[in-house]
mmCIF file of C-alpha atoms in Angstrom:
data_model
loop_
_atom_site.group_PDB
_atom_site.id
_atom_site.type_symbol
_atom_site.label_atom_id
_atom_site.label_comp_id
_atom_site.label_asym_id
_atom_site.label_seq_id
_atom_site.Cartn_x
_atom_site.Cartn_y
_atom_site.Cartn_z
ATOM 1 C CA ALA A 130 -1.967 3.562 10.728
ATOM 2 C CA LEU A 131 -3.054 0.102 9.554
ATOM 3 C CA LEU A 132 -1.995 -1.536 12.817
ATOM 4 C CA ILE A 133 -3.728 1.093 14.929
ATOM 5 C CA THR A 134 -6.894 0.761 12.848
ATOM 6 C CA PHE A 135 -6.866 -3.006 13.314
ATOM 7 C CA ALA A 136 -6.282 -2.642 17.073
ATOM 8 C CA LEU A 137 -9.238 -0.265 17.391
ATOM 9 C CA ALA A 138 -11.443 -2.603 15.348
ATOM 10 C CA TRP A 139 -10.346 -5.557 17.508
ATOM 11 C CA PHE A 140 -11.225 -3.817 20.751
ATOM 12 C CA GLY A 141 -14.488 -2.614 19.232
ATOM 13 C CA ALA A 142 -15.446 -6.190 18.425
ATOM 14 C CA PHE A 143 -14.409 -7.225 21.935
ATOM 15 C CA LEU A 144 -16.695 -4.631 23.505
ATOM 16 C CA ILE A 145 -19.610 -5.682 21.312
ATOM 17 C CA ASN A 146 -19.339 -9.427 21.916
ATOM 18 C CA ARG A 147 -17.069 -10.223 24.843
ATOM 19 C CA SER A 148 -18.295 -13.735 25.519
ATOM 20 C CA GLU A 149 -17.574 -15.130 22.041
ATOM 21 C CA TRP A 150 -14.619 -12.945 21.100
ATOM 22 C CA LEU A 151 -12.053 -14.183 23.611
ATOM 23 C CA ASN A 152 -11.181 -17.626 22.244
ATOM 24 C CA LEU A 153 -8.206 -19.399 20.686
ATOM 25 C CA PRO A 154 -9.217 -19.048 17.000
ATOM 26 C CA VAL A 155 -9.619 -15.284 17.443
ATOM 27 C CA TYR A 156 -6.225 -15.002 19.132
ATOM 28 C CA ALA A 157 -4.444 -16.998 16.412
ATOM 29 C CA SER A 158 -6.193 -15.281 13.507
ATOM 30 C CA SER A 159 -5.531 -11.853 15.056
ATOM 31 C CA ALA A 160 -1.812 -12.610 15.196
ATOM 32 C CA VAL A 161 -1.814 -13.719 11.554
ATOM 33 C CA VAL A 162 -3.658 -10.565 10.445
ATOM 34 C CA LEU A 163 -1.222 -8.366 12.375
ATOM 35 C CA HIS A 164 1.719 -10.096 10.712
ATOM 36 C CA VAL A 165 0.193 -9.674 7.254
ATOM 37 C CA LEU A 166 -0.438 -5.964 7.866
ATOM 38 C CA LEU A 167 3.132 -5.464 9.066
ATOM 39 C CA MET A 168 4.543 -7.305 6.045
ATOM 40 C CA TYR A 169 2.429 -5.150 3.722
ATOM 41 C CA ALA A 170 3.632 -1.991 5.463
ATOM 42 C CA ALA A 171 7.239 -3.200 5.197
ATOM 43 C CA THR A 172 6.768 -3.883 1.490
ATOM 44 C CA VAL A 173 5.358 -0.419 0.821
ATOM 45 C CA SER A 174 8.123 1.248 2.802
ATOM 46 C CA ALA A 175 10.908 -0.773 1.158
ATOM 47 C CA CYS A 176 9.596 -0.081 -2.348
ATOM 48 C CA ARG A 177 8.832 3.568 -1.699
ATOM 49 C CA GLY A 178 12.249 4.425 -0.241
ATOM 50 C CA PRO A 179 14.285 4.364 -3.478
ATOM 51 C CA ALA A 180 11.568 6.324 -5.307
ATOM 52 C CA GLU A 181 11.536 8.999 -2.602
ATOM 53 C CA ASP A 182 15.329 9.250 -2.752
ATOM 54 C CA ARG A 183 15.058 9.749 -6.490
ATOM 55 C CA ARG A 184 12.316 12.368 -6.258
ATOM 56 C CA CYS A 185 14.211 14.393 -3.645
ATOM 57 C CA GLY A 186 17.478 14.190 -5.577
ATOM 58 C CA VAL A 187 19.212 12.280 -2.768
ATOM 59 C CA LEU A 188 19.964 9.289 -4.985
ATOM 60 C CA GLU A 189 21.541 11.396 -7.736
ATOM 61 C CA LEU A 190 23.673 13.141 -5.138
ATOM 62 C CA LEU A 191 24.830 9.843 -3.668
ATOM 63 C CA LEU A 192 25.674 8.422 -7.083
ATOM 64 C CA THR A 193 28.003 11.343 -7.778
ATOM 65 C CA THR A 194 30.046 10.550 -4.670
ATOM 66 C CA PRO A 195 32.736 7.860 -4.421
ATOM 67 C CA LEU A 196 30.565 5.922 -1.941
ATOM 68 C CA GLY A 197 30.203 2.271 -2.832
ATOM 69 C CA ALA A 198 26.930 0.456 -3.373
ATOM 70 C CA ASP A 199 27.322 -1.302 -0.022
ATOM 71 C CA VAL A 200 27.315 2.012 1.850
ATOM 72 C CA ILE A 201 24.251 3.298 -0.005
ATOM 73 C CA LEU A 202 22.362 0.054 0.571
ATOM 74 C CA GLU A 203 23.365 -0.051 4.223
ATOM 75 C CA GLY A 204 21.926 3.425 4.728
ATOM 76 C CA ARG A 205 18.740 2.568 2.856
ATOM 77 C CA LEU A 206 18.154 -0.626 4.860
ATOM 78 C CA LEU A 207 19.055 1.080 8.147
ATOM 79 C CA ALA A 208 16.409 3.743 7.494
ATOM 80 C CA LEU A 209 13.905 0.987 6.749
ATOM 81 C CA LYS A 210 14.754 -0.849 9.984
ATOM 82 C CA ARG A 211 14.288 2.329 12.017
ATOM 83 C CA ARG A 212 10.928 2.973 10.400
ATOM 84 C CA LEU A 213 9.732 -0.568 11.080
ATOM 85 C CA LEU A 214 11.028 -0.771 14.646
ATOM 86 C CA GLY A 215 7.952 0.770 16.273
ATOM 87 C CA PRO A 216 5.378 -1.301 14.342
ATOM 88 C CA LEU A 217 7.463 -4.450 14.905
ATOM 89 C CA VAL A 218 7.587 -3.893 18.664
ATOM 90 C CA PHE A 219 3.826 -3.294 18.641
ATOM 91 C CA VAL A 220 3.170 -6.557 16.790
ATOM 92 C CA LEU A 221 5.531 -8.574 19.003
ATOM 93 C CA ALA A 222 3.908 -7.153 22.130
ATOM 94 C CA ALA A 223 0.516 -8.115 20.712
ATOM 95 C CA ASP A 224 1.817 -11.628 20.012
ATOM 96 C CA VAL A 225 2.974 -12.004 23.609
ATOM 97 C CA GLY A 226 -0.365 -10.743 24.876
ATOM 98 C CA LEU A 227 -2.381 -13.024 22.590
ATOM 99 C CA ALA A 228 -0.212 -16.034 23.426
ATOM 100 C CA GLY A 229 -0.549 -15.312 27.148
ATOM 101 C CA ALA A 230 -4.303 -14.857 26.875
ATOM 102 C CA GLY A 231 -4.559 -18.181 25.060
ATOM 103 C CA CYS A 232 -2.656 -19.955 27.825
ATOM 104 C CA TRP A 233 -5.422 -19.019 30.275
ATOM 105 C CA LYS A 234 -7.815 -21.134 28.235
ATOM 106 C CA PHE A 235 -5.923 -24.304 29.174
ATOM 107 C CA THR A 236 -5.675 -26.021 32.517
ATOM 108 C CA PHE A 237 -2.529 -25.424 34.535
ATOM 109 C CA LEU A 238 0.542 -27.157 33.010
ATOM 110 C CA ALA A 239 -1.574 -28.766 30.283
ATOM 111 C CA PRO A 240 0.530 -30.224 27.416
ATOM 112 C CA GLU A 241 -1.544 -28.206 24.930
ATOM 113 C CA ILE A 242 0.141 -25.042 26.213
ATOM 114 C CA LEU A 243 3.427 -26.103 24.623
ATOM 115 C CA GLY A 244 1.728 -26.551 21.260
ATOM 116 C CA TRP A 245 0.024 -23.176 21.578
ATOM 117 C CA LEU A 246 3.281 -21.393 22.431
ATOM 118 C CA ALA A 247 5.087 -23.266 19.648
ATOM 119 C CA LEU A 248 2.517 -21.934 17.176
ATOM 120 C CA PHE A 249 3.304 -18.346 18.114
ATOM 121 C CA LEU A 250 7.036 -19.031 18.058
ATOM 122 C CA VAL A 251 6.739 -20.375 14.501
ATOM 123 C CA LEU A 252 4.669 -17.350 13.478
ATOM 124 C CA ILE A 253 7.243 -14.946 14.890
ATOM 125 C CA VAL A 254 10.176 -16.708 13.203
ATOM 126 C CA HIS A 255 8.187 -16.778 9.961
ATOM 127 C CA LEU A 256 7.544 -13.039 10.324
ATOM 128 C CA PHE A 257 11.219 -12.163 10.769
ATOM 129 C CA VAL A 258 12.260 -14.280 7.779
ATOM 130 C CA ASP A 259 9.612 -12.710 5.547
ATOM 131 C CA LEU A 260 10.463 -9.187 6.714
ATOM 132 C CA TYR A 261 14.115 -9.773 5.865
ATOM 133 C CA ALA A 262 13.207 -10.990 2.394
ATOM 134 C CA LEU A 263 10.672 -8.214 1.796
ATOM 135 C CA SER A 264 13.262 -5.593 2.769
ATOM 136 C CA TRP A 265 15.770 -6.768 0.181
ATOM 137 C CA VAL A 266 13.348 -7.626 -2.610
ATOM 138 C CA GLY A 267 11.293 -4.471 -1.992
ATOM 139 C CA THR A 268 14.391 -2.268 -2.182
ATOM 140 C CA TRP A 269 15.492 -4.081 -5.332
ATOM 141 C CA GLN A 270 12.129 -3.625 -7.023
ATOM 142 C CA GLY A 271 11.952 -0.034 -5.812
ATOM 143 C CA PHE A 272 14.991 0.663 -7.969
ATOM 144 C CA LYS A 273 14.020 -1.633 -10.833
ATOM 145 C CA ALA A 274 10.267 -1.183 -11.345
ATOM 146 C CA LYS A 275 8.852 1.760 -13.262
ATOM 147 C CA THR A 276 6.083 2.542 -10.766
ATOM 148 C CA LEU A 277 5.491 2.019 -7.084
ATOM 149 C CA ARG A 278 2.448 -0.088 -7.874
ATOM 150 C CA GLN A 279 4.548 -2.405 -9.998
ATOM 151 C CA ALA A 280 7.278 -2.626 -7.362
ATOM 152 C CA ILE A 281 4.818 -3.538 -4.596
ATOM 153 C CA GLY A 282 3.032 -6.071 -6.791
ATOM 154 C CA ARG A 283 6.235 -7.795 -7.811
ATOM 155 C CA THR A 284 7.604 -7.899 -4.270
ATOM 156 C CA ILE A 285 4.432 -9.413 -2.834
ATOM 157 C CA SER A 286 4.223 -11.894 -5.705
ATOM 158 C CA TYR A 287 7.835 -13.015 -5.453
ATOM 159 C CA VAL A 288 8.086 -13.288 -1.666
ATOM 160 C CA LEU A 289 4.551 -14.140 -0.490
ATOM 161 C CA LEU A 290 2.312 -15.398 -3.298
ATOM 162 C CA LEU A 291 4.548 -17.561 -5.465
ATOM 163 C CA ARG A 292 5.069 -20.137 -2.689
ATOM 164 C CA TRP A 293 1.308 -20.658 -2.427
ATOM 165 C CA LEU A 294 0.896 -20.991 -6.193
ATOM 166 C CA LEU A 295 3.621 -23.632 -6.274
ATOM 167 C CA LEU A 296 2.083 -25.471 -3.326
ATOM 168 C CA PHE A 297 -1.449 -25.472 -4.738
ATOM 169 C CA GLY A 298 -0.119 -26.490 -8.140
ATOM 170 C CA SER A 299 1.741 -29.409 -6.576
ATOM 171 C CA LEU A 300 -1.347 -30.453 -4.613
ATOM 172 C CA ALA A 301 -3.490 -30.278 -7.734
ATOM 173 C CA LEU A 302 -0.980 -32.388 -9.666
ATOM 174 C CA LEU A 303 -0.787 -34.894 -6.813
ATOM 175 C CA GLY A 304 -4.564 -35.132 -6.654
ATOM 176 C CA LEU A 305 -4.865 -35.695 -10.398
ATOM 177 C CA THR A 306 -2.151 -38.346 -10.553
ATOM 178 C CA THR A 307 -3.535 -40.283 -7.564
ATOM 179 C CA GLN A 308 -7.211 -39.554 -8.297
ATOM 180 C CA GLY A 309 -7.557 -37.965 -4.883
ATOM 181 C CA ARG A 310 -6.375 -41.001 -2.919
ATOM 182 C CA ALA A 311 -3.327 -39.127 -1.624
ATOM 183 C CA PHE A 312 -5.507 -36.752 0.377
ATOM 184 C CA ASN A 313 -7.066 -39.644 2.272
ATOM 185 C CA SER A 314 -3.656 -40.641 3.587
ATOM 186 C CA PRO A 315 -2.484 -39.453 7.017
ATOM 187 C CA VAL A 316 0.744 -38.196 5.418
ATOM 188 C CA SER A 317 -1.094 -35.612 3.308
ATOM 189 C CA GLY A 318 -0.798 -33.047 6.102
ATOM 190 C CA ALA A 319 2.937 -33.651 6.396
ATOM 191 C CA PHE A 320 3.258 -33.303 2.612
ATOM 192 C CA MET A 321 1.520 -29.917 2.697
ATOM 193 C CA PHE A 322 3.681 -28.715 5.582
ATOM 194 C CA PHE A 323 7.014 -29.767 4.087
ATOM 195 C CA GLY A 324 5.872 -28.606 0.667
ATOM 196 C CA TYR A 325 5.122 -25.146 2.038
ATOM 197 C CA VAL A 326 8.468 -24.972 3.852
ATOM 198 C CA THR A 327 10.350 -26.160 0.757
ATOM 199 C CA PHE A 328 8.683 -23.757 -1.661
ATOM 200 C CA SER A 329 9.068 -20.896 0.825
ATOM 201 C CA LEU A 330 12.801 -21.500 1.157
ATOM 202 C CA MET A 331 13.180 -21.835 -2.609
ATOM 203 C CA CYS A 332 11.451 -18.512 -3.274
ATOM 204 C CA LEU A 333 13.172 -16.654 -0.458
ATOM 205 C CA LEU A 334 16.666 -17.886 -1.285
ATOM 206 C CA HIS A 335 16.252 -17.295 -5.010
ATOM 207 C CA PHE A 336 14.778 -13.809 -4.934
ATOM 208 C CA CYS A 337 16.816 -12.629 -1.940
ATOM 209 C CA GLY A 338 19.986 -13.806 -3.615
ATOM 210 C CA LEU A 339 18.994 -12.163 -6.893
ATOM 211 C CA ALA A 340 18.121 -8.901 -5.139
ATOM 212 C CA MET A 341 21.386 -8.813 -3.182
ATOM 213 C CA SER A 342 23.433 -9.635 -6.262
ATOM 214 C CA GLU A 343 21.889 -6.972 -8.493
ATOM 215 C CA LEU A 344 21.786 -4.280 -5.821
ATOM 216 C CA LYS A 345 25.429 -4.745 -4.851
ATOM 217 C CA ASP A 346 26.804 -5.219 -8.370
ATOM 218 C CA GLU A 347 24.509 -3.071 -10.513
ATOM 219 C CA LEU A 348 23.049 -0.407 -8.208
ATOM 220 C CA ARG A 349 24.348 2.538 -10.207
ATOM 221 C CA GLU A 350 23.133 1.009 -13.478
ATOM 222 C CA LEU A 351 19.691 0.316 -12.019
ATOM 223 C CA ALA A 352 19.358 3.853 -10.707
ATOM 224 C CA ALA A 353 20.698 5.430 -13.895
ATOM 225 C CA ARG A 354 18.252 3.741 -16.252
ATOM 226 C CA GLN A 355 15.224 4.044 -13.982
ATOM 227 C CA GLU A 356 12.669 6.658 -14.983
ATOM 228 C CA GLU A 357 11.479 9.125 -12.372
ATOM 229 C CA ILE A 358 8.323 7.945 -10.605
ATOM 230 C CA ASP A 359 5.461 10.419 -10.706
ATOM 231 C CA SER A 360 4.072 11.284 -7.282
ATOM 232 C CA ARG A 361 0.564 10.296 -8.369
ATOM 233 C CA THR A 362 1.564 6.614 -8.551
ATOM 234 C CA PHE A 363 1.904 6.534 -4.788
ATOM 235 C CA ALA A 364 -1.861 6.403 -4.373
ATOM 236 C CA TRP A 365 -2.513 3.362 -6.574
ATOM 237 C CA TRP A 366 -2.095 0.628 -3.963
ATOM 238 C CA PRO A 367 -4.436 0.692 -0.952
ATOM 239 C CA PHE A 368 -2.934 2.667 1.946
ATOM 240 C CA ALA A 369 0.402 2.908 0.096
ATOM 241 C CA GLY A 370 0.795 6.524 1.116
ATOM 242 C CA TYR A 371 0.365 6.021 4.847
ATOM 243 C CA ALA A 372 0.982 2.362 5.648
ATOM 244 C CA LEU A 373 3.417 3.332 8.372
ATOM 245 C CA ALA A 374 2.138 6.800 9.139
#
């Protein structure tokens, strides 16, 4: 529903102002917004799955069987992949369309085309990595957190926000220690890029590893001590009830 709403709003803006709407910044920012919406939808779905299993009694039934944690997790993640397949294909098709539309803004065989296509390639790789992490961490927090709101908040904080806090904290510390001279250097951009990549990998590896370890080794304990989530908590986060409807 979120992706369709954004697509309708995009085409509405295009019809209102065609001359200024079709440009490279709009194409790039549209791709970023689509990726963010898909990651939010994936987070909601990953966190909501364990709670729905618990409410319907599916989880209790599974825990009484001799099935191992790996089988239960495999089924949970497979259901998540199937639910995200349609939205993911939609976003990737939009990326191809936006990248192709941007290429028309350059002259034939211009070197800038390679940079433009590389930007979209990086965005797509970044999307897949974040979706993988959000799936594991969201499922983990869906079992561990007391409410859906808490599970979504923790997942977004761990996977998406913490890297930015670490990066901005490092930049602030660098600016204070050098009295701002570091930002006048041509290497400041490279520092920000490698800093973002480093902090992203640190957060993803740490929280993905922690989620995998606890889910595989302590799934039954997590499910047994988790309180039942009241259905009213599903409406706390914006669009949490129908992010993938």
